[in-house]
Amino acid sequence: MTKKLKVGVIGLGSMGSTHLDIYAQLSNVEVIAIADSIQSRLDGSSKAEGNISGQAQGGVMSMDTKKYHDGMDLINDPEIQLVDICVGTDLHFIFVEAALAKGKHVLVEKPLARTYEEAKKIVQLAKNSSSNIMSAMCLRYWPAWVWLKEAIESQEYGKCLSLNCKRQTSFPGGSFYSSHNQCGGALLDLHVHDTDFINYCFGVPVSVFSQGYKGPSGGIDHVVTNYIFDKEKFSPLVSSEGTWTMQEGYGFDMSYTANFENGTATYLLAEKETLKVFKSGFEPETIDLKVGMGYEFEIRSFVDEILSGKKTNIDLLNQAAETIAIIEAEKVSIETCSVVAVES
Ligand SMILES: NC(=O)c1ccc[n+]([C@@H]2O[C@H](COP(=O)([O-])OP(=O)(O)OC[C@H]3O[C@@H](n4cnc5c(N)ncnc54)[C@H](O)[C@@H]3O)[C@@H](O)[C@H]2O)c1
């Protein structure tokens, strides 16, 4: 029998539950411990919900695992090989630091850290470690975004002239999301997905111009950003909007429109045929996407990386850190109503 990777999951909110659902489908993984400081989450008598249909379905009730109230005790468990960190963003740095110090592999939910300073320290720790580490930037694995990245790189439809991304939902509630000091507002927590994807495709912009307003987290909860790239080079027109200030009942929506020299691609989560390509003179083409959510492909990919003995791609981790530098420039841009250079 092949050896299974022994996993411990810290934090059993919507993301911890989502990750547990995915591990349950993987034959090369065994979740041997879970941790949450809330007893009802640890014993499964209360459960968080995800924002996308099909997410966070599983429960911990029937799980025959070790249970810890403090994530640090799980990290100290010598049996655990992969520590999966699904606590609030303000706690990412201390848990990543502790887990790497114990020689564990680390999967840490997005954003990599609460601040760019902390994210840079994580990249440095990862460089000095032989463990594998992944920042769970799930959009990089979401089928429609995998398609888009490939279309931009291959130039199948010509050069990408513009990209507009949107992510809109109602306020998730709960103590973590109600404190911008912990979650960074929708500006960091939600909009990070699109800012990171833009960084992943086009690199760090020279500067940003953002506008936004505060909401229930006490921080910026609705943002609209223009990402400004080097004008000397070919630079697409890139913008993105992220908010969780929609009224209750709005649900969750994510979408993009990418305009290429020879095609326009639109993704709309709410549509039956989510991804379409329009080309003048042709019928619109519906793109068949791999079935599944980005979380699943991201976790499968990380587990395979560890089990095959591949080294972590530090450039990809560093990119996740630089994304936070872009977000911090967006915040200053909102506060000063000016174009702000991105320092990374
Ligand atoms: N990838 C995505 O699309 C996505 C979606 C939602 C959330 N997230 C990220 O996942 C992280 C968690 O979000 P959530 O919605 O699950 O939050 P949450 O607040 O619902 O869950 C976090 C859990 O961690 C537990 N916890 C806190 N301190 C602990 C400690 N010291 N030891 C053990 N447990 C502890 C809390 O009790 C809580 O149950 C955040 O960083 C968030 O940004 C990512």
Short mmCIF file of C-alpha atoms and ligand atoms in Angstrom, two decimals:
data_model
loop_
_atom_site.label_atom_id
_atom_site.label_comp_id
_atom_site.label_asym_id
_atom_site.label_seq_id
_atom_site.Cartn_x
_atom_site.Cartn_y
_atom_site.Cartn_z
CA MET A 1 0.00 0.00 0.00
CA THR A 2 1.32 3.46 -0.87
CA LYS A 3 1.99 5.78 2.03
CA LYS A 4 -0.57 8.51 2.69
CA LEU A 5 0.33 12.09 3.48
CA LYS A 6 -0.69 12.82 7.08
CA VAL A 7 -2.56 16.11 7.27
CA GLY A 8 -3.73 18.36 10.11
CA VAL A 9 -6.23 21.16 9.46
CA ILE A 10 -6.28 24.25 11.69
CA GLY A 11 -9.47 26.34 11.64
CA LEU A 12 -12.84 24.77 10.83
CA GLY A 13 -14.68 27.74 9.33
CA SER A 14 -15.93 27.77 5.74
CA MET A 15 -12.46 27.15 4.34
CA GLY A 16 -11.37 24.47 6.80
CA SER A 17 -14.61 22.59 6.04
CA THR A 18 -14.06 23.02 2.29
CA HIS A 19 -10.54 21.62 2.56
CA LEU A 20 -11.80 18.65 4.62
CA ASP A 21 -14.33 17.87 1.85
CA ILE A 22 -11.49 17.77 -0.67
CA TYR A 23 -9.12 15.65 1.45
CA ALA A 24 -11.99 13.16 1.85
CA GLN A 25 -11.86 12.62 -1.95
CA LEU A 26 -8.10 12.06 -2.10
CA SER A 27 -6.78 8.52 -1.73
CA ASN A 28 -3.20 9.68 -1.06
CA VAL A 29 -4.06 11.77 2.01
CA GLU A 30 -5.21 11.05 5.53
CA VAL A 31 -6.48 13.81 7.81
CA ILE A 32 -5.24 12.69 11.22
CA ALA A 33 -5.96 15.86 13.24
CA ILE A 34 -8.14 18.95 13.27
CA ALA A 35 -8.01 22.03 15.47
CA ASP A 36 -10.41 24.81 16.35
CA SER A 37 -10.71 26.94 19.45
CA ILE A 38 -14.52 26.82 19.17
CA GLN A 39 -15.72 23.53 20.71
CA SER A 40 -18.90 23.34 18.59
CA ARG A 41 -16.86 23.53 15.38
CA LEU A 42 -14.43 20.93 16.68
CA ASP A 43 -17.16 18.46 17.61
CA GLY A 44 -19.21 19.27 14.51
CA SER A 45 -22.30 20.57 16.31
CA SER A 46 -21.99 23.92 14.45
CA LYS A 47 -20.85 24.43 10.89
CA ALA A 48 -19.80 27.40 8.73
CA GLU A 49 -21.18 27.84 5.21
CA GLY A 50 -19.28 28.56 2.00
CA ASN A 51 -20.17 31.29 -0.48
CA ILE A 52 -20.18 29.07 -3.57
CA SER A 53 -22.73 26.32 -4.01
CA GLY A 54 -21.22 22.91 -3.22
CA GLN A 55 -18.59 24.36 -0.86
CA ALA A 56 -18.09 23.40 2.83
CA GLN A 57 -20.54 20.49 2.67
CA GLY A 58 -18.76 18.06 4.95
CA GLY A 59 -18.93 17.80 8.67
CA VAL A 60 -16.36 16.73 11.24
CA MET A 61 -18.91 14.83 13.32
CA SER A 62 -17.99 11.37 12.04
CA MET A 63 -14.26 12.03 11.74
CA ASP A 64 -12.08 9.75 13.78
CA THR A 65 -9.18 12.17 14.21
CA LYS A 66 -7.20 13.79 16.96
CA LYS A 67 -8.83 17.05 18.02
CA TYR A 68 -6.99 20.10 19.35
CA HIS A 69 -8.32 23.37 20.70
CA ASP A 70 -5.15 25.25 19.85
CA GLY A 71 -3.61 25.08 16.38
CA MET A 72 -0.13 25.28 17.95
CA ASP A 73 -0.71 21.88 19.63
CA LEU A 74 -1.57 20.40 16.22
CA ILE A 75 1.67 21.83 14.80
CA ASN A 76 3.59 20.18 17.64
CA ASP A 77 2.09 16.76 16.78
CA PRO A 78 5.08 14.83 15.39
CA GLU A 79 2.90 12.59 13.20
CA ILE A 80 1.60 15.44 11.04
CA GLN A 81 3.42 16.07 7.77
CA LEU A 82 1.22 18.75 6.17
CA VAL A 83 -0.29 21.56 8.23
CA ASP A 84 -3.24 23.20 6.50
CA ILE A 85 -3.80 26.69 7.93
CA CYS A 86 -7.40 27.91 7.59
CA VAL A 87 -7.52 30.37 10.49
CA GLY A 88 -8.16 34.11 10.00
CA THR A 89 -5.63 36.03 7.94
CA ASP A 90 -4.15 37.95 10.91
CA LEU A 91 -2.99 34.57 12.32
CA HIS A 92 -1.45 33.20 9.11
CA PHE A 93 2.07 34.47 9.79
CA ILE A 94 2.47 33.02 13.30
CA PHE A 95 1.11 29.62 12.28
CA VAL A 96 3.20 29.44 9.08
CA GLU A 97 6.32 30.42 11.03
CA ALA A 98 5.65 27.75 13.71
CA ALA A 99 4.81 25.01 11.19
CA LEU A 100 7.91 25.65 9.05
CA ALA A 101 10.05 25.70 12.22
CA LYS A 102 8.76 22.17 12.96
CA GLY A 103 9.69 21.03 9.45
CA LYS A 104 6.07 20.61 8.29
CA HIS A 105 4.79 21.19 4.78
CA VAL A 106 2.35 24.13 4.80
CA LEU A 107 -0.79 25.01 2.91
CA VAL A 108 -1.95 28.46 3.98
CA GLU A 109 -5.25 30.00 2.94
CA LYS A 110 -5.25 33.21 0.97
CA PRO A 111 -4.16 35.96 1.40
CA LEU A 112 -0.67 34.75 2.29
CA ALA A 113 -0.57 37.15 5.26
CA ARG A 114 -2.32 40.20 6.71
CA THR A 115 0.46 42.59 5.60
CA TYR A 116 3.13 42.72 2.92
CA GLU A 117 5.78 42.86 5.68
CA GLU A 118 4.59 39.51 7.07
CA ALA A 119 4.23 38.02 3.58
CA LYS A 120 7.86 38.93 2.76
CA LYS A 121 9.00 37.22 5.97
CA ILE A 122 7.10 34.06 4.96
CA VAL A 123 8.83 34.05 1.56
CA GLN A 124 12.20 34.36 3.34
CA LEU A 125 11.33 31.51 5.75
CA ALA A 126 10.26 29.37 2.77
CA LYS A 127 13.57 30.07 0.99
CA ASN A 128 15.45 28.78 4.03
CA SER A 129 13.27 25.70 4.47
CA SER A 130 13.21 22.31 2.78
CA SER A 131 9.44 22.07 3.34
CA ASN A 132 6.87 22.73 0.64
CA ILE A 133 4.58 25.71 1.08
CA MET A 134 1.64 26.95 -0.94
CA SER A 135 -0.41 30.11 -0.67
CA ALA A 136 -3.94 28.97 -1.53
CA MET A 137 -4.60 31.45 -4.34
CA CYS A 138 -7.37 29.21 -5.65
CA LEU A 139 -8.32 31.35 -8.65
CA ARG A 140 -5.05 30.31 -10.30
CA TYR A 141 -6.61 26.79 -10.37
CA TRP A 142 -10.23 27.69 -11.17
CA PRO A 143 -10.98 26.17 -14.60
CA ALA A 144 -12.26 29.37 -16.26
CA TRP A 145 -9.24 31.30 -15.02
CA VAL A 146 -6.83 28.52 -16.05
CA TRP A 147 -8.40 28.87 -19.52
CA LEU A 148 -7.97 32.66 -19.43
CA LYS A 149 -4.31 32.54 -18.35
CA GLU A 150 -3.62 30.10 -21.18
CA ALA A 151 -5.50 32.29 -23.70
CA ILE A 152 -3.47 35.34 -22.62
CA GLU A 153 -0.15 33.45 -22.82
CA SER A 154 -0.78 31.51 -26.03
CA GLN A 155 -2.30 34.57 -27.77
CA GLU A 156 -4.75 32.18 -29.42
CA TYR A 157 -7.11 35.13 -29.93
CA GLY A 158 -4.30 37.67 -30.39
CA LYS A 159 -2.99 39.98 -27.69
CA CYS A 160 -5.13 40.70 -24.65
CA LEU A 161 -6.28 44.31 -25.01
CA SER A 162 -8.31 44.57 -21.83
CA LEU A 163 -9.41 42.59 -18.78
CA ASN A 164 -12.13 43.51 -16.33
CA CYS A 165 -12.81 41.30 -13.30
CA LYS A 166 -15.68 41.51 -10.81
CA ARG A 167 -16.42 39.80 -7.50
CA GLN A 168 -19.55 40.84 -5.63
CA THR A 169 -21.37 39.44 -2.64
CA SER A 170 -23.26 40.27 0.53
CA PHE A 171 -21.38 40.67 3.79
CA PRO A 172 -20.31 37.23 5.10
CA GLY A 173 -20.74 38.20 8.79
CA GLY A 174 -18.97 36.60 11.75
CA SER A 175 -16.33 38.07 14.02
CA PHE A 176 -13.37 37.60 11.62
CA TYR A 177 -15.00 39.42 8.68
CA SER A 178 -16.39 42.13 11.01
CA SER A 179 -12.87 43.27 11.90
CA HIS A 180 -10.84 44.88 9.13
CA ASN A 181 -7.78 44.57 11.38
CA GLN A 182 -8.14 40.81 11.10
CA CYS A 183 -9.46 40.33 7.56
CA GLY A 184 -8.32 43.50 5.77
CA GLY A 185 -11.84 44.30 4.56
CA ALA A 186 -13.15 43.13 1.19
CA LEU A 187 -10.20 45.06 -0.30
CA LEU A 188 -7.81 42.37 0.95
CA ASP A 189 -10.01 39.39 1.70
CA LEU A 190 -12.16 39.23 -1.44
CA HIS A 191 -10.58 41.47 -4.05
CA VAL A 192 -7.19 39.75 -3.46
CA HIS A 193 -8.36 36.96 -5.80
CA ASP A 194 -8.61 39.29 -8.80
CA THR A 195 -5.58 41.40 -7.93
CA ASP A 196 -3.53 38.22 -7.60
CA PHE A 197 -4.81 36.81 -10.89
CA ILE A 198 -3.94 40.07 -12.65
CA ASN A 199 -0.45 39.93 -11.10
CA TYR A 200 -0.15 36.26 -12.14
CA CYS A 201 -1.00 37.14 -15.77
CA PHE A 202 0.60 40.54 -16.28
CA GLY A 203 3.06 41.00 -13.40
CA VAL A 204 3.16 43.75 -10.78
CA PRO A 205 1.66 46.97 -12.15
CA VAL A 206 3.77 50.13 -12.03
CA SER A 207 0.97 51.92 -10.17
CA VAL A 208 -2.70 51.70 -9.29
CA PHE A 209 -5.63 54.07 -9.13
CA SER A 210 -8.39 52.90 -6.80
CA GLN A 211 -11.59 54.27 -5.38
CA GLY A 212 -13.63 52.67 -2.65
CA TYR A 213 -15.65 53.08 0.49
CA LYS A 214 -15.85 51.58 3.95
CA GLY A 215 -18.42 49.00 5.00
CA PRO A 216 -19.31 46.57 7.78
CA SER A 217 -15.74 45.39 8.38
CA GLY A 218 -14.77 48.97 9.28
CA GLY A 219 -12.28 48.94 6.40
CA ILE A 220 -12.58 49.28 2.62
CA ASP A 221 -15.36 46.89 1.61
CA HIS A 222 -15.97 48.07 -1.97
CA VAL A 223 -13.11 48.84 -4.33
CA VAL A 224 -12.68 49.62 -8.01
CA THR A 225 -9.11 49.62 -9.31
CA ASN A 226 -7.31 50.45 -12.54
CA TYR A 227 -3.94 48.68 -12.76
CA ILE A 228 -1.41 50.76 -14.69
CA PHE A 229 1.35 48.88 -16.51
CA ASP A 230 4.54 50.08 -18.21
CA LYS A 231 3.43 52.24 -21.16
CA GLU A 232 6.75 51.64 -22.97
CA LYS A 233 5.77 47.96 -23.28
CA PHE A 234 2.49 46.58 -24.63
CA SER A 235 0.12 47.18 -21.72
CA PRO A 236 -3.50 46.05 -21.55
CA LEU A 237 -6.29 48.06 -19.95
CA VAL A 238 -6.91 46.18 -16.69
CA SER A 239 -9.49 46.91 -14.03
CA SER A 240 -11.27 45.09 -11.26
CA GLU A 241 -14.13 45.58 -8.78
CA GLY A 242 -14.60 43.76 -5.48
CA THR A 243 -17.29 44.22 -2.87
CA TRP A 244 -19.17 42.52 -0.07
CA THR A 245 -21.53 45.45 0.50
CA MET A 246 -24.39 44.03 -1.60
CA GLN A 247 -27.72 43.70 0.19
CA GLU A 248 -28.59 40.41 1.88
CA GLY A 249 -29.90 37.80 -0.54
CA TYR A 250 -27.71 39.01 -3.45
CA GLY A 251 -25.64 35.83 -3.22
CA PHE A 252 -22.15 35.52 -4.66
CA ASP A 253 -21.09 36.47 -8.15
CA MET A 254 -17.79 36.47 -9.98
CA SER A 255 -17.19 37.35 -13.61
CA TYR A 256 -14.67 38.60 -16.14
CA THR A 257 -14.56 40.10 -19.61
CA ALA A 258 -11.33 39.76 -21.55
CA ASN A 259 -11.07 41.49 -24.90
CA PHE A 260 -8.45 40.14 -27.30
CA GLU A 261 -7.46 41.36 -30.77
CA ASN A 262 -9.53 38.53 -32.32
CA GLY A 263 -12.04 37.49 -29.69
CA THR A 264 -13.98 38.56 -26.60
CA ALA A 265 -14.27 36.13 -23.69
CA THR A 266 -16.88 36.48 -20.97
CA TYR A 267 -17.23 34.42 -17.81
CA LEU A 268 -20.37 34.79 -15.70
CA LEU A 269 -20.80 32.44 -12.72
CA ALA A 270 -24.56 32.98 -12.76
CA GLU A 271 -24.98 31.80 -16.38
CA LYS A 272 -25.64 28.17 -17.35
CA GLU A 273 -22.96 28.38 -20.04
CA THR A 274 -20.47 30.28 -17.95
CA LEU A 275 -17.62 30.90 -20.43
CA LYS A 276 -18.23 32.14 -23.96
CA VAL A 277 -16.01 33.46 -26.71
CA PHE A 278 -17.37 35.90 -29.27
CA LYS A 279 -15.65 36.37 -32.64
CA SER A 280 -16.99 38.71 -35.32
CA GLY A 281 -18.57 36.71 -38.15
CA PHE A 282 -18.93 33.51 -36.04
CA GLU A 283 -21.57 32.07 -33.71
CA PRO A 284 -20.61 32.57 -30.03
CA GLU A 285 -18.60 29.58 -28.80
CA THR A 286 -19.30 28.01 -25.39
CA ILE A 287 -16.12 26.72 -23.78
CA ASP A 288 -16.42 23.37 -21.98
CA LEU A 289 -14.66 23.68 -18.65
CA LYS A 290 -13.26 21.00 -16.39
CA VAL A 291 -15.87 20.28 -13.72
CA GLY A 292 -14.82 21.20 -10.20
CA MET A 293 -13.74 24.12 -8.06
CA GLY A 294 -10.34 25.73 -7.87
CA TYR A 295 -9.94 24.59 -4.25
CA GLU A 296 -9.90 20.98 -5.37
CA PHE A 297 -7.34 21.39 -8.16
CA GLU A 298 -5.14 23.56 -5.94
CA ILE A 299 -5.05 20.99 -3.12
CA ARG A 300 -4.56 18.05 -5.50
CA SER A 301 -1.67 19.90 -7.13
CA PHE A 302 0.00 20.71 -3.78
CA VAL A 303 -0.36 17.15 -2.45
CA ASP A 304 1.13 15.81 -5.70
CA GLU A 305 3.99 18.32 -5.44
CA ILE A 306 4.82 17.10 -1.91
CA LEU A 307 4.46 13.39 -2.64
CA SER A 308 6.53 13.58 -5.82
CA GLY A 309 9.33 15.39 -3.97
CA LYS A 310 9.13 18.53 -6.14
CA LYS A 311 10.47 21.77 -4.66
CA THR A 312 8.16 24.72 -4.00
CA ASN A 313 8.14 27.32 -6.74
CA ILE A 314 9.31 30.31 -4.68
CA ASP A 315 8.50 32.71 -7.55
CA LEU A 316 4.80 31.78 -7.31
CA LEU A 317 4.89 32.23 -3.53
CA ASN A 318 6.64 35.57 -3.93
CA GLN A 319 3.97 36.62 -6.42
CA ALA A 320 1.31 35.94 -3.75
CA ALA A 321 3.31 38.21 -1.42
CA GLU A 322 3.64 40.95 -4.06
CA THR A 323 -0.12 40.82 -4.56
CA ILE A 324 -0.43 42.13 -0.99
CA ALA A 325 1.92 45.02 -1.86
CA ILE A 326 -0.43 45.89 -4.75
CA ILE A 327 -3.45 45.76 -2.40
CA GLU A 328 -1.65 48.03 0.08
CA ALA A 329 -0.98 50.53 -2.75
CA GLU A 330 -4.70 50.32 -3.65
CA LYS A 331 -5.55 51.26 -0.06
CA VAL A 332 -3.27 54.32 -0.16
CA SER A 333 -4.73 55.27 -3.54
CA ILE A 334 -8.26 55.20 -2.07
CA GLU A 335 -7.16 57.26 0.93
CA THR A 336 -5.34 59.89 -1.15
CA CYS A 337 -7.48 59.78 -4.31
CA SER A 338 -4.30 59.61 -6.36
CA VAL A 339 -2.31 57.28 -8.56
CA VAL A 340 0.05 55.32 -6.26
CA ALA A 341 3.24 53.52 -7.27
CA VAL A 342 3.46 49.88 -6.21
CA GLU A 343 6.55 49.27 -4.07
CA SER A 344 7.45 45.60 -4.00
N1 LIG B 1 -9.87 30.64 -0.90
C1 LIG B 1 -11.02 31.25 -0.70
O1 LIG B 1 -11.79 31.48 -1.64
C2 LIG B 1 -11.41 31.65 0.69
C3 LIG B 1 -12.75 31.82 1.02
C4 LIG B 1 -13.08 32.17 2.33
C5 LIG B 1 -12.07 32.38 3.27
N2 LIG B 1 -10.76 32.23 2.90
C6 LIG B 1 -9.68 32.48 3.86
O2 LIG B 1 -9.65 31.42 4.80
C7 LIG B 1 -9.30 31.91 6.10
C8 LIG B 1 -10.40 31.50 7.08
O3 LIG B 1 -11.64 31.99 6.65
P1 LIG B 1 -13.03 31.40 7.24
O4 LIG B 1 -14.14 32.04 6.51
O5 LIG B 1 -12.97 29.93 7.25
O6 LIG B 1 -12.92 32.02 8.72
P2 LIG B 1 -13.64 31.61 10.08
O7 LIG B 1 -13.41 32.72 11.02
O8 LIG B 1 -15.04 31.16 9.80
O9 LIG B 1 -12.83 30.30 10.54
C9 LIG B 1 -11.58 30.36 11.17
C10 LIG B 1 -11.58 29.35 12.30
O10 LIG B 1 -10.28 29.36 12.91
C11 LIG B 1 -10.46 29.11 14.29
N3 LIG B 1 -9.29 29.54 15.07
C12 LIG B 1 -8.90 30.79 15.35
N4 LIG B 1 -7.78 30.78 16.12
C13 LIG B 1 -7.46 29.48 16.32
C14 LIG B 1 -6.42 28.82 17.01
N5 LIG B 1 -5.47 29.50 17.68
N6 LIG B 1 -6.39 27.47 17.00
C15 LIG B 1 -7.35 26.76 16.34
N7 LIG B 1 -8.36 27.35 15.66
C16 LIG B 1 -8.42 28.68 15.66
C17 LIG B 1 -11.71 29.89 14.64
O11 LIG B 1 -12.31 29.42 15.83
C18 LIG B 1 -12.60 29.66 13.41
O12 LIG B 1 -13.48 28.59 13.57
C19 LIG B 1 -9.14 33.42 5.96
O13 LIG B 1 -7.78 33.73 5.79
C20 LIG B 1 -9.91 33.76 4.68
O14 LIG B 1 -9.40 34.88 3.99
C21 LIG B 1 -10.43 31.84 1.64
#
